[in-house]
Short mmCIF file of C-alpha atoms in Angstrom, two decimals:
data_model
loop_
_atom_site.label_atom_id
_atom_site.label_comp_id
_atom_site.label_asym_id
_atom_site.label_seq_id
_atom_site.Cartn_x
_atom_site.Cartn_y
_atom_site.Cartn_z
CA UNK A 1377 79.72 14.54 24.85
CA UNK A 1378 77.61 17.66 24.21
CA UNK A 1379 75.60 15.83 21.54
CA UNK A 1380 75.14 12.80 23.76
CA UNK A 1381 74.17 14.96 26.73
CA UNK A 1382 71.55 16.78 24.68
CA UNK A 1383 70.02 13.45 23.66
CA UNK A 1384 70.08 12.34 27.28
CA UNK A 1385 68.05 15.37 28.29
CA UNK A 1386 65.58 14.79 25.46
CA UNK A 1387 65.10 11.11 26.02
CA UNK A 1388 65.57 10.94 29.79
CA UNK A 1389 67.55 7.72 29.58
CA UNK A 1390 71.32 7.36 29.85
CA UNK A 1391 71.36 4.30 27.63
CA UNK A 1392 70.05 6.33 24.67
CA UNK A 1393 73.01 8.66 25.10
CA UNK A 1394 75.38 5.78 24.31
CA UNK A 1395 73.26 4.68 21.32
CA UNK A 1396 73.05 8.15 19.79
CA UNK A 1397 76.72 8.92 20.45
CA UNK A 1398 77.71 5.70 18.71
CA UNK A 1399 75.44 6.54 15.78
CA UNK A 1400 76.94 10.03 15.55
CA UNK A 1401 80.44 8.59 15.46
CA UNK A 1402 79.37 6.43 12.53
CA UNK A 1403 77.88 9.25 10.49
CA UNK A 1404 80.31 8.73 7.63
CA UNK A 1405 79.80 4.97 7.47
CA UNK A 1406 76.01 4.58 7.79
CA UNK A 1407 74.41 3.84 4.41
CA UNK A 1408 70.91 2.96 3.28
CA UNK A 1409 70.17 -0.22 1.30
CA UNK A 1410 71.40 0.20 -2.27
CA UNK A 1411 67.99 0.38 -3.86
CA UNK A 1412 66.50 2.75 -1.29
CA UNK A 1413 67.05 6.52 -1.37
CA UNK A 1414 67.67 7.36 2.29
CA UNK A 1415 66.00 10.33 3.92
CA UNK A 1416 68.13 13.40 4.19
CA UNK A 1417 69.08 12.90 7.83
CA UNK A 1418 69.02 9.10 8.15
CA UNK A 1419 72.81 8.76 8.25
CA UNK A 1420 73.15 11.36 11.01
CA UNK A 1421 71.08 9.70 13.72
CA UNK A 1422 69.93 6.19 14.59
CA UNK A 1423 67.25 5.90 17.27
CA UNK A 1424 66.97 2.43 18.77
CA UNK A 1425 63.69 1.52 20.50
CA UNK A 1426 65.55 -1.16 22.46
CA UNK A 1427 67.55 1.61 24.12
CA UNK A 1428 64.25 3.20 25.13
CA UNK A 1429 62.82 0.12 26.81
CA UNK A 1430 61.42 -1.99 23.99
CA UNK A 1431 61.48 -5.75 24.72
CA UNK A 1432 60.90 -7.18 21.22
CA UNK A 1433 59.53 -10.33 22.83
CA UNK A 1434 56.19 -10.40 20.98
CA UNK A 1435 54.29 -10.13 24.27
CA UNK A 1436 55.13 -6.77 25.78
CA UNK A 1437 53.72 -3.75 23.97
CA UNK A 1438 56.62 -1.65 22.71
CA UNK A 1439 54.43 1.23 21.51
CA UNK A 1440 55.87 3.92 23.79
CA UNK A 1441 59.49 3.04 23.04
CA UNK A 1442 59.00 2.90 19.26
CA UNK A 1443 57.00 6.13 19.14
CA UNK A 1444 59.61 7.87 21.29
CA UNK A 1445 62.33 6.73 18.90
CA UNK A 1446 60.34 8.16 15.98
CA UNK A 1447 59.71 11.43 17.79
CA UNK A 1448 63.35 11.76 18.89
CA UNK A 1449 64.66 11.29 15.36
CA UNK A 1450 62.04 13.69 13.99
CA UNK A 1451 62.96 16.36 16.55
CA UNK A 1452 66.56 16.24 15.28
CA UNK A 1453 65.46 16.75 11.68
CA UNK A 1454 65.18 13.08 10.78
CA UNK A 1455 66.93 9.77 11.16
CA UNK A 1456 66.63 6.01 11.20
CA UNK A 1457 64.40 4.14 13.63
CA UNK A 1458 65.95 0.68 13.61
CA UNK A 1459 64.21 -2.54 14.58
CA UNK A 1460 67.12 -4.94 14.45
CA UNK A 1461 65.72 -8.29 15.63
CA UNK A 1462 62.78 -9.80 17.48
CA UNK A 1463 59.03 -9.18 17.44
CA UNK A 1464 57.95 -5.67 18.39
CA UNK A 1465 54.30 -5.78 19.47
CA UNK A 1466 52.68 -2.38 19.22
CA UNK A 1467 49.49 -0.33 19.17
CA UNK A 1468 49.20 2.23 16.34
CA UNK A 1469 52.23 4.40 15.54
CA UNK A 1470 52.56 7.76 13.85
CA UNK A 1471 55.34 8.35 11.33
CA UNK A 1472 56.99 11.77 10.96
CA UNK A 1473 58.92 13.61 8.24
CA UNK A 1474 62.42 12.42 7.29
CA UNK A 1475 62.02 9.10 9.11
CA UNK A 1476 63.55 5.89 7.82
CA UNK A 1477 61.78 3.00 9.52
CA UNK A 1478 64.26 0.17 9.12
CA UNK A 1479 62.79 -3.23 9.98
CA UNK A 1480 65.69 -5.59 9.50
CA UNK A 1481 65.50 -9.18 8.30
CA UNK A 1482 64.67 -11.21 11.40
CA UNK A 1483 62.56 -8.40 12.88
CA UNK A 1484 58.79 -8.05 12.87
CA UNK A 1485 56.61 -5.07 13.74
CA UNK A 1486 53.39 -6.74 14.92
CA UNK A 1487 50.06 -4.98 15.43
CA UNK A 1488 48.33 -5.36 18.77
CA UNK A 1489 45.39 -7.79 18.72
CA UNK A 1490 43.43 -5.55 21.12
CA UNK A 1491 40.52 -3.76 19.47
CA UNK A 1492 40.68 -1.01 22.11
CA UNK A 1493 44.13 -0.02 20.83
CA UNK A 1494 42.55 1.15 17.55
CA UNK A 1495 40.23 4.05 18.42
CA UNK A 1496 37.77 5.62 16.02
CA UNK A 1497 39.05 8.49 13.94
CA UNK A 1498 38.23 10.33 10.75
CA UNK A 1499 40.49 9.07 7.97
CA UNK A 1500 40.10 8.83 4.17
CA UNK A 1501 37.11 11.17 4.60
CA UNK A 1502 35.15 8.55 6.50
CA UNK A 1503 34.64 7.28 10.01
CA UNK A 1504 37.21 4.55 10.53
CA UNK A 1505 39.66 3.10 13.01
CA UNK A 1506 43.13 4.46 13.53
CA UNK A 1507 45.49 2.64 11.15
CA UNK A 1508 48.41 0.66 12.53
CA UNK A 1509 50.92 2.97 10.83
CA UNK A 1510 49.80 6.50 9.98
CA UNK A 1511 51.47 9.55 8.48
CA UNK A 1512 49.71 12.86 7.87
CA UNK A 1513 51.09 15.90 6.04
CA UNK A 1514 54.69 14.70 6.15
CA UNK A 1515 57.47 14.13 3.64
CA UNK A 1516 60.47 11.93 3.01
CA UNK A 1517 59.52 8.57 4.55
CA UNK A 1518 61.36 5.32 3.87
CA UNK A 1519 60.29 1.88 5.08
CA UNK A 1520 62.84 -0.83 4.31
CA UNK A 1521 65.17 -3.44 5.75
CA UNK A 1522 63.95 -6.88 4.70
CA UNK A 1523 61.71 -7.43 7.73
CA UNK A 1524 57.97 -7.86 8.29
CA UNK A 1525 55.11 -5.55 9.22
CA UNK A 1526 52.21 -7.74 10.35
CA UNK A 1527 48.65 -6.49 10.92
CA UNK A 1528 47.69 -9.46 13.14
CA UNK A 1529 44.43 -9.64 11.24
CA UNK A 1530 42.97 -13.02 12.26
CA UNK A 1531 40.62 -11.62 14.91
CA UNK A 1532 39.50 -8.81 12.61
CA UNK A 1533 38.74 -11.26 9.80
CA UNK A 1534 36.55 -13.31 12.12
CA UNK A 1535 34.61 -10.21 13.12
CA UNK A 1536 34.24 -9.11 9.50
CA UNK A 1537 32.87 -12.46 8.40
CA UNK A 1538 30.31 -12.36 11.20
CA UNK A 1539 29.25 -8.80 10.31
CA UNK A 1540 29.97 -8.65 6.59
CA UNK A 1541 26.88 -6.51 5.91
CA UNK A 1542 27.47 -4.12 8.81
CA UNK A 1543 31.08 -2.95 8.88
CA UNK A 1544 30.35 0.22 10.84
CA UNK A 1545 30.83 1.33 14.43
CA UNK A 1546 32.35 -1.43 16.52
CA UNK A 1547 32.78 -3.60 13.41
CA UNK A 1548 35.13 -1.28 11.53
CA UNK A 1549 38.63 -2.53 10.80
CA UNK A 1550 41.88 -0.56 10.71
CA UNK A 1551 44.09 -0.31 7.63
CA UNK A 1552 47.69 -1.43 7.97
CA UNK A 1553 49.49 1.66 6.58
CA UNK A 1554 47.96 4.97 5.51
CA UNK A 1555 50.20 7.75 4.25
CA UNK A 1556 47.89 10.76 4.01
CA UNK A 1557 48.68 13.95 2.04
CA UNK A 1558 52.40 13.24 1.94
CA UNK A 1559 55.21 13.38 -0.57
CA UNK A 1560 58.25 11.20 -1.17
CA UNK A 1561 57.34 7.76 0.20
CA UNK A 1562 59.60 4.78 -0.50
CA UNK A 1563 58.87 1.18 0.52
CA UNK A 1564 61.64 -1.23 -0.44
CA UNK A 1565 62.51 -4.82 0.41
CA UNK A 1566 59.72 -5.40 2.91
CA UNK A 1567 56.89 -7.81 3.70
CA UNK A 1568 53.50 -6.41 4.66
CA UNK A 1569 51.10 -9.11 5.77
CA UNK A 1570 47.80 -9.89 7.47
CA UNK A 1571 46.46 -6.35 7.46
CA UNK A 1572 43.02 -6.14 9.04
CA UNK A 1573 41.77 -4.31 5.95
CA UNK A 1574 43.51 -2.44 3.10
CA UNK A 1575 47.23 -2.81 3.60
CA UNK A 1576 49.30 -0.09 1.87
CA UNK A 1577 47.33 3.09 1.15
CA UNK A 1578 49.05 6.20 -0.21
CA UNK A 1579 46.29 8.84 -0.06
CA UNK A 1580 46.64 12.19 -1.88
CA UNK A 1581 50.40 11.61 -2.15
CA UNK A 1582 53.10 12.62 -4.60
CA UNK A 1583 56.18 10.56 -5.50
CA UNK A 1584 55.45 7.07 -4.21
CA UNK A 1585 57.73 4.08 -4.81
CA UNK A 1586 56.98 0.52 -3.73
CA UNK A 1587 59.53 -2.05 -4.88
CA UNK A 1588 60.95 -5.48 -4.01
CA UNK A 1589 58.07 -6.00 -1.60
CA UNK A 1590 55.64 -8.80 -0.68
CA UNK A 1591 52.07 -8.09 0.40
CA UNK A 1592 50.13 -11.09 1.68
CA UNK A 1593 46.94 -12.04 3.49
CA UNK A 1594 44.83 -15.21 3.54
CA UNK A 1595 42.96 -15.76 0.29
CA UNK A 1596 39.64 -15.68 2.13
CA UNK A 1597 40.38 -12.55 4.18
CA UNK A 1598 37.79 -9.85 3.37
CA UNK A 1599 38.83 -6.53 1.74
CA UNK A 1600 42.55 -6.98 2.34
CA UNK A 1601 43.65 -4.99 -0.70
CA UNK A 1602 47.40 -5.09 -1.32
CA UNK A 1603 48.33 -1.59 -2.54
CA UNK A 1604 45.75 1.16 -3.13
CA UNK A 1605 47.12 4.45 -4.51
CA UNK A 1606 44.26 6.91 -3.93
CA UNK A 1607 44.36 10.30 -5.70
CA UNK A 1608 48.15 10.08 -6.06
CA UNK A 1609 50.67 11.42 -8.56
CA UNK A 1610 53.92 9.85 -9.78
CA UNK A 1611 53.56 6.33 -8.41
CA UNK A 1612 55.96 3.48 -9.21
CA UNK A 1613 55.09 -0.06 -8.11
CA UNK A 1614 57.56 -2.67 -9.31
CA UNK A 1615 58.87 -6.12 -8.43
CA UNK A 1616 56.06 -6.77 -5.98
CA UNK A 1617 54.58 -10.15 -5.13
CA UNK A 1618 50.98 -9.89 -3.95
CA UNK A 1619 48.73 -12.66 -2.62
CA UNK A 1620 45.69 -11.25 -0.79
CA UNK A 1621 41.92 -11.47 -0.33
CA UNK A 1622 40.83 -8.53 -2.51
CA UNK A 1623 42.35 -6.15 -5.07
CA UNK A 1624 46.05 -6.83 -5.50
CA UNK A 1625 46.54 -3.24 -6.69
CA UNK A 1626 43.67 -0.76 -6.99
CA UNK A 1627 44.05 2.80 -8.28
CA UNK A 1628 41.31 5.02 -6.89
CA UNK A 1629 40.17 8.64 -6.83
CA UNK A 1630 37.13 10.25 -5.27
CA UNK A 1631 34.16 8.88 -3.39
CA UNK A 1632 30.82 7.61 -4.67
CA UNK A 1633 28.47 10.54 -5.21
CA UNK A 1634 31.18 13.13 -4.48
CA UNK A 1635 30.87 15.02 -7.81
CA UNK A 1636 34.66 15.28 -7.83
CA UNK A 1637 34.58 18.67 -6.13
CA UNK A 1638 37.05 17.80 -3.38
CA UNK A 1639 38.93 15.15 -5.31
CA UNK A 1640 42.33 14.87 -6.92
CA UNK A 1641 42.86 12.64 -9.93
CA UNK A 1642 45.28 9.75 -9.90
CA UNK A 1643 47.95 10.43 -12.52
CA UNK A 1644 51.23 8.94 -13.74
CA UNK A 1645 50.96 5.49 -12.16
CA UNK A 1646 53.20 2.64 -13.33
CA UNK A 1647 52.81 -0.97 -12.14
CA UNK A 1648 55.35 -3.36 -13.63
CA UNK A 1649 57.43 -6.52 -13.33
CA UNK A 1650 55.22 -8.12 -10.68
CA UNK A 1651 53.25 -11.25 -9.78
CA UNK A 1652 49.67 -11.46 -8.48
CA UNK A 1653 48.31 -14.67 -6.99
CA UNK A 1654 45.10 -14.75 -4.95
CA UNK A 1655 43.13 -11.52 -5.02
CA UNK A 1656 41.13 -9.46 -7.46
CA UNK A 1657 43.98 -8.52 -9.77
CA UNK A 1658 44.70 -4.99 -10.98
CA UNK A 1659 41.77 -2.59 -10.59
CA UNK A 1660 40.88 0.91 -11.65
CA UNK A 1661 38.17 2.18 -9.28
CA UNK A 1662 35.49 1.65 -8.42
CA UNK A 1663 36.07 5.09 -6.90
CA UNK A 1664 36.78 7.22 -10.01
CA UNK A 1665 35.08 10.57 -9.30
CA UNK A 1666 38.41 12.42 -9.23
CA UNK A 1667 39.42 11.01 -12.61
CA UNK A 1668 42.56 9.04 -13.51
CA UNK A 1669 44.93 9.28 -16.42
CA UNK A 1670 48.38 8.18 -17.52
CA UNK A 1671 48.17 4.69 -16.00
CA UNK A 1672 50.55 2.01 -17.31
CA UNK A 1673 50.58 -1.67 -16.34
CA UNK A 1674 53.18 -3.97 -17.89
CA UNK A 1675 55.07 -7.21 -17.45
CA UNK A 1676 52.60 -8.70 -14.98
CA UNK A 1677 51.90 -12.38 -14.32
CA UNK A 1678 48.64 -13.42 -12.68
CA UNK A 1679 47.90 -16.94 -11.48
CA UNK A 1680 44.64 -17.95 -9.87
CA UNK A 1681 43.37 -14.45 -9.17
CA UNK A 1682 39.64 -13.86 -9.24
CA UNK A 1683 39.92 -10.96 -11.66
CA UNK A 1684 42.72 -9.91 -13.98
CA UNK A 1685 42.37 -6.37 -15.29
CA UNK A 1686 39.28 -4.75 -13.83
CA UNK A 1687 38.25 -1.22 -14.75
CA UNK A 1688 35.10 -0.40 -12.82
CA UNK A 1689 32.92 2.65 -12.34
CA UNK A 1690 29.23 3.51 -12.25
CA UNK A 1691 26.67 6.22 -12.78
CA UNK A 1692 27.15 7.38 -9.17
CA UNK A 1693 30.95 7.56 -9.13
CA UNK A 1694 32.32 8.42 -12.55
CA UNK A 1695 34.32 11.17 -14.22
CA UNK A 1696 34.83 12.36 -17.78
CA UNK A 1697 38.58 11.81 -17.48
CA UNK A 1698 39.24 8.08 -17.11
CA UNK A 1699 41.71 7.18 -19.79
CA UNK A 1700 45.15 7.30 -21.36
CA UNK A 1701 45.99 3.83 -20.04
CA UNK A 1702 48.13 1.01 -21.42
CA UNK A 1703 48.23 -2.68 -20.47
CA UNK A 1704 51.15 -4.51 -22.04
CA UNK A 1705 52.78 -7.94 -21.78
CA UNK A 1706 50.40 -9.48 -19.29
CA UNK A 1707 49.97 -13.22 -18.76
CA UNK A 1708 47.01 -14.74 -16.94
CA UNK A 1709 46.49 -18.35 -15.96
CA UNK A 1710 43.28 -19.67 -14.38
CA UNK A 1711 41.97 -16.16 -13.73
CA UNK A 1712 38.20 -16.43 -13.32
CA UNK A 1713 37.32 -13.08 -14.92
CA UNK A 1714 40.40 -12.00 -16.90
CA UNK A 1715 39.19 -8.69 -18.36
CA UNK A 1716 36.32 -6.70 -16.86
CA UNK A 1717 35.79 -3.18 -18.18
CA UNK A 1718 32.46 -1.92 -16.95
CA UNK A 1719 30.48 1.21 -16.13
CA UNK A 1720 27.90 -0.92 -14.30
CA UNK A 1721 29.71 -1.42 -10.99
CA UNK A 1722 28.85 -3.27 -8.79
CA UNK A 1723 26.97 -5.39 -11.32
CA UNK A 1724 29.67 -5.99 -13.91
CA UNK A 1725 28.56 -9.56 -14.54
CA UNK A 1726 24.82 -8.87 -14.89
CA UNK A 1727 24.61 -6.21 -17.58
CA UNK A 1728 21.00 -5.34 -18.40
CA UNK A 1729 20.02 -5.95 -22.03
CA UNK A 1730 18.85 -2.88 -23.94
CA UNK A 1731 19.50 -0.54 -21.05
CA UNK A 1732 18.02 2.92 -21.61
CA UNK A 1733 20.32 5.91 -21.86
CA UNK A 1734 20.12 8.25 -18.89
CA UNK A 1735 20.94 11.98 -18.73
CA UNK A 1736 24.67 12.69 -18.63
CA UNK A 1737 25.80 14.23 -15.33
CA UNK A 1738 29.10 15.20 -13.74
CA UNK A 1739 29.28 11.63 -12.39
CA UNK A 1740 28.77 9.86 -15.70
CA UNK A 1741 31.94 7.84 -16.36
CA UNK A 1742 33.73 8.17 -19.69
CA UNK A 1743 36.40 5.63 -20.68
CA UNK A 1744 38.81 6.57 -23.45
CA UNK A 1745 42.26 5.82 -24.91
CA UNK A 1746 42.90 2.41 -23.35
CA UNK A 1747 45.13 -0.08 -25.16
CA UNK A 1748 45.63 -3.77 -24.44
CA UNK A 1749 48.74 -5.20 -26.09
CA UNK A 1750 50.47 -8.57 -25.90
CA UNK A 1751 47.98 -10.21 -23.57
CA UNK A 1752 47.91 -14.00 -23.10
CA UNK A 1753 45.09 -15.61 -21.13
CA UNK A 1754 44.33 -19.29 -20.47
CA UNK A 1755 41.30 -20.56 -18.55
CA UNK A 1756 38.55 -18.65 -16.81
CA UNK A 1757 34.78 -18.57 -16.71
CA UNK A 1758 34.55 -15.92 -19.40
CA UNK A 1759 37.04 -14.36 -21.79
CA UNK A 1760 35.95 -10.89 -20.72
CA UNK A 1761 33.36 -8.12 -20.63
CA UNK A 1762 33.48 -4.60 -22.01
CA UNK A 1763 30.29 -2.84 -20.94
CA UNK A 1764 29.85 0.89 -21.52
CA UNK A 1765 26.71 2.82 -20.69
CA UNK A 1766 24.41 3.69 -23.60
CA UNK A 1767 24.81 7.39 -22.73
CA UNK A 1768 28.62 7.01 -22.60
CA UNK A 1769 29.66 4.63 -25.40
CA UNK A 1770 33.29 3.61 -25.94
CA UNK A 1771 35.18 4.04 -29.21
CA UNK A 1772 38.87 4.23 -28.25
CA UNK A 1773 39.59 1.02 -26.36
CA UNK A 1774 41.79 -1.16 -28.58
CA UNK A 1775 43.16 -4.70 -28.41
CA UNK A 1776 46.19 -6.01 -30.29
CA UNK A 1777 48.15 -9.25 -30.10
CA UNK A 1778 45.72 -10.79 -27.64
CA UNK A 1779 45.15 -14.53 -27.28
CA UNK A 1780 42.46 -15.91 -24.96
CA UNK A 1781 41.96 -19.67 -24.81
CA UNK A 1782 40.20 -22.20 -22.62
CA UNK A 1783 37.58 -19.90 -21.11
CA UNK A 1784 34.09 -21.30 -20.64
CA UNK A 1785 32.47 -18.46 -22.58
CA UNK A 1786 33.54 -15.70 -24.95
CA UNK A 1787 34.04 -11.94 -24.71
CA UNK A 1788 30.85 -9.84 -24.38
CA UNK A 1789 30.76 -6.22 -25.63
CA UNK A 1790 28.07 -3.61 -24.92
CA UNK A 1791 27.76 -0.06 -26.27
CA UNK A 1792 31.24 0.03 -27.78
CA UNK A 1793 33.07 0.09 -31.10
CA UNK A 1794 36.29 -1.84 -30.52
CA UNK A 1795 39.30 -1.90 -32.88
CA UNK A 1796 41.11 -5.26 -32.74
CA UNK A 1797 44.32 -6.44 -34.40
CA UNK A 1798 45.56 -10.02 -34.22
CA UNK A 1799 43.07 -11.00 -31.53
CA UNK A 1800 42.26 -14.69 -31.05
CA UNK A 1801 39.53 -15.72 -28.61
CA UNK A 1802 38.86 -19.45 -28.34
CA UNK A 1803 36.34 -20.34 -25.60
CA UNK A 1804 35.39 -23.91 -24.83
CA UNK A 1805 31.89 -23.27 -26.18
CA UNK A 1806 30.08 -20.61 -28.17
CA UNK A 1807 31.43 -17.69 -30.20
CA UNK A 1808 34.62 -15.93 -29.23
CA UNK A 1809 33.02 -12.47 -29.31
CA UNK A 1810 29.42 -11.77 -28.30
CA UNK A 1811 28.21 -8.43 -29.67
CA UNK A 1812 25.47 -7.04 -27.47
CA UNK A 1813 23.74 -3.64 -27.46
CA UNK A 1814 25.14 -1.25 -30.08
CA UNK A 1815 28.46 -3.10 -30.21
CA UNK A 1816 30.83 -3.48 -33.15
CA UNK A 1817 34.33 -4.85 -33.68
CA UNK A 1818 36.66 -3.35 -36.27
CA UNK A 1819 39.34 -5.81 -37.36
CA UNK A 1820 42.46 -4.29 -38.83
#
């Protein structure tokens, strides 16, 4: 009873004493889901928001009870905050080190629809709203259980559409989950849906795993990116199913005009064995000022996305280290713009003819060592675009075993020498490859 009494003093509620005592008695039998590495203390303590007053009725805000459960587990060195069943309506919550947020199948953690619950704060080095779930300078976080985390985004989407050119001040939208300067994040067997803006954002993080997870939002919802690793190292995204309104996965680093001084690169990122439906496909950038290397995308199926593989930067946001990337075994069907590789963001589709070379600066992007292997594409408006700047031409982007058929137009290349092996491009009209400014294809 000493352990239970201590929890009673901390929590101020006798009912928690019974919950924690029962969890302590089960220390040797509590286990995490098979595919999820549990935090170091998750088996020792289970903190139940229902025991702290949560209603899980979808109407009453359970913010205080859930946050108290998180804080109680964290104070004991870590543990599992368990949402077993029902709809837990909540304002923003802050995650702590060694917390396993277990949202079981049949449970939903639902964001409050009230704008006032999301105050302004400085996050991602910009003025923004407080995200629904936020973690700062912590380690060892697991989110799993088979349940749903819902951003309740309908009202935010309406506001965004009405103020699409002025998303500042009162018109800012919160992200769904931001894990900021953290290490050891695992998301497994979850559904994240209807985020007001970007949905899963690891920011300056190390050791990130997202697996067996769905990320969804309406196809017309603005800037509802699925997963955006931003200046992260050692990221594994696998067996995800993403259907959103913007980038399905976007790897980012740095801010436009930042010169890379305060930026970390994104390195060692693997995205594999996944399906993308609505959205803008897999993106590199457009924020690339920190650089990004060792990126590998494989075994991906895309159906009906706007873009397929999109590597985007510009003269105001580049870096000399954007390379060492592989794209392998990727199938695209009815993707409007299957391959877009461009240093002209945001004007990838309107490349100026005979653009003049400009002085090279610290922000001039340089693309190198990118390989595209075993790519099959059917449909689309164009087969693709590869557009380098005249001051930063490309010579080490290669294509092999690529077949593109049924697009309306062919593949345009600017300022690049491109090795190709066993590449077949069959548009509905015109040539398969359109060589523009200072472009050449080497067939081997």
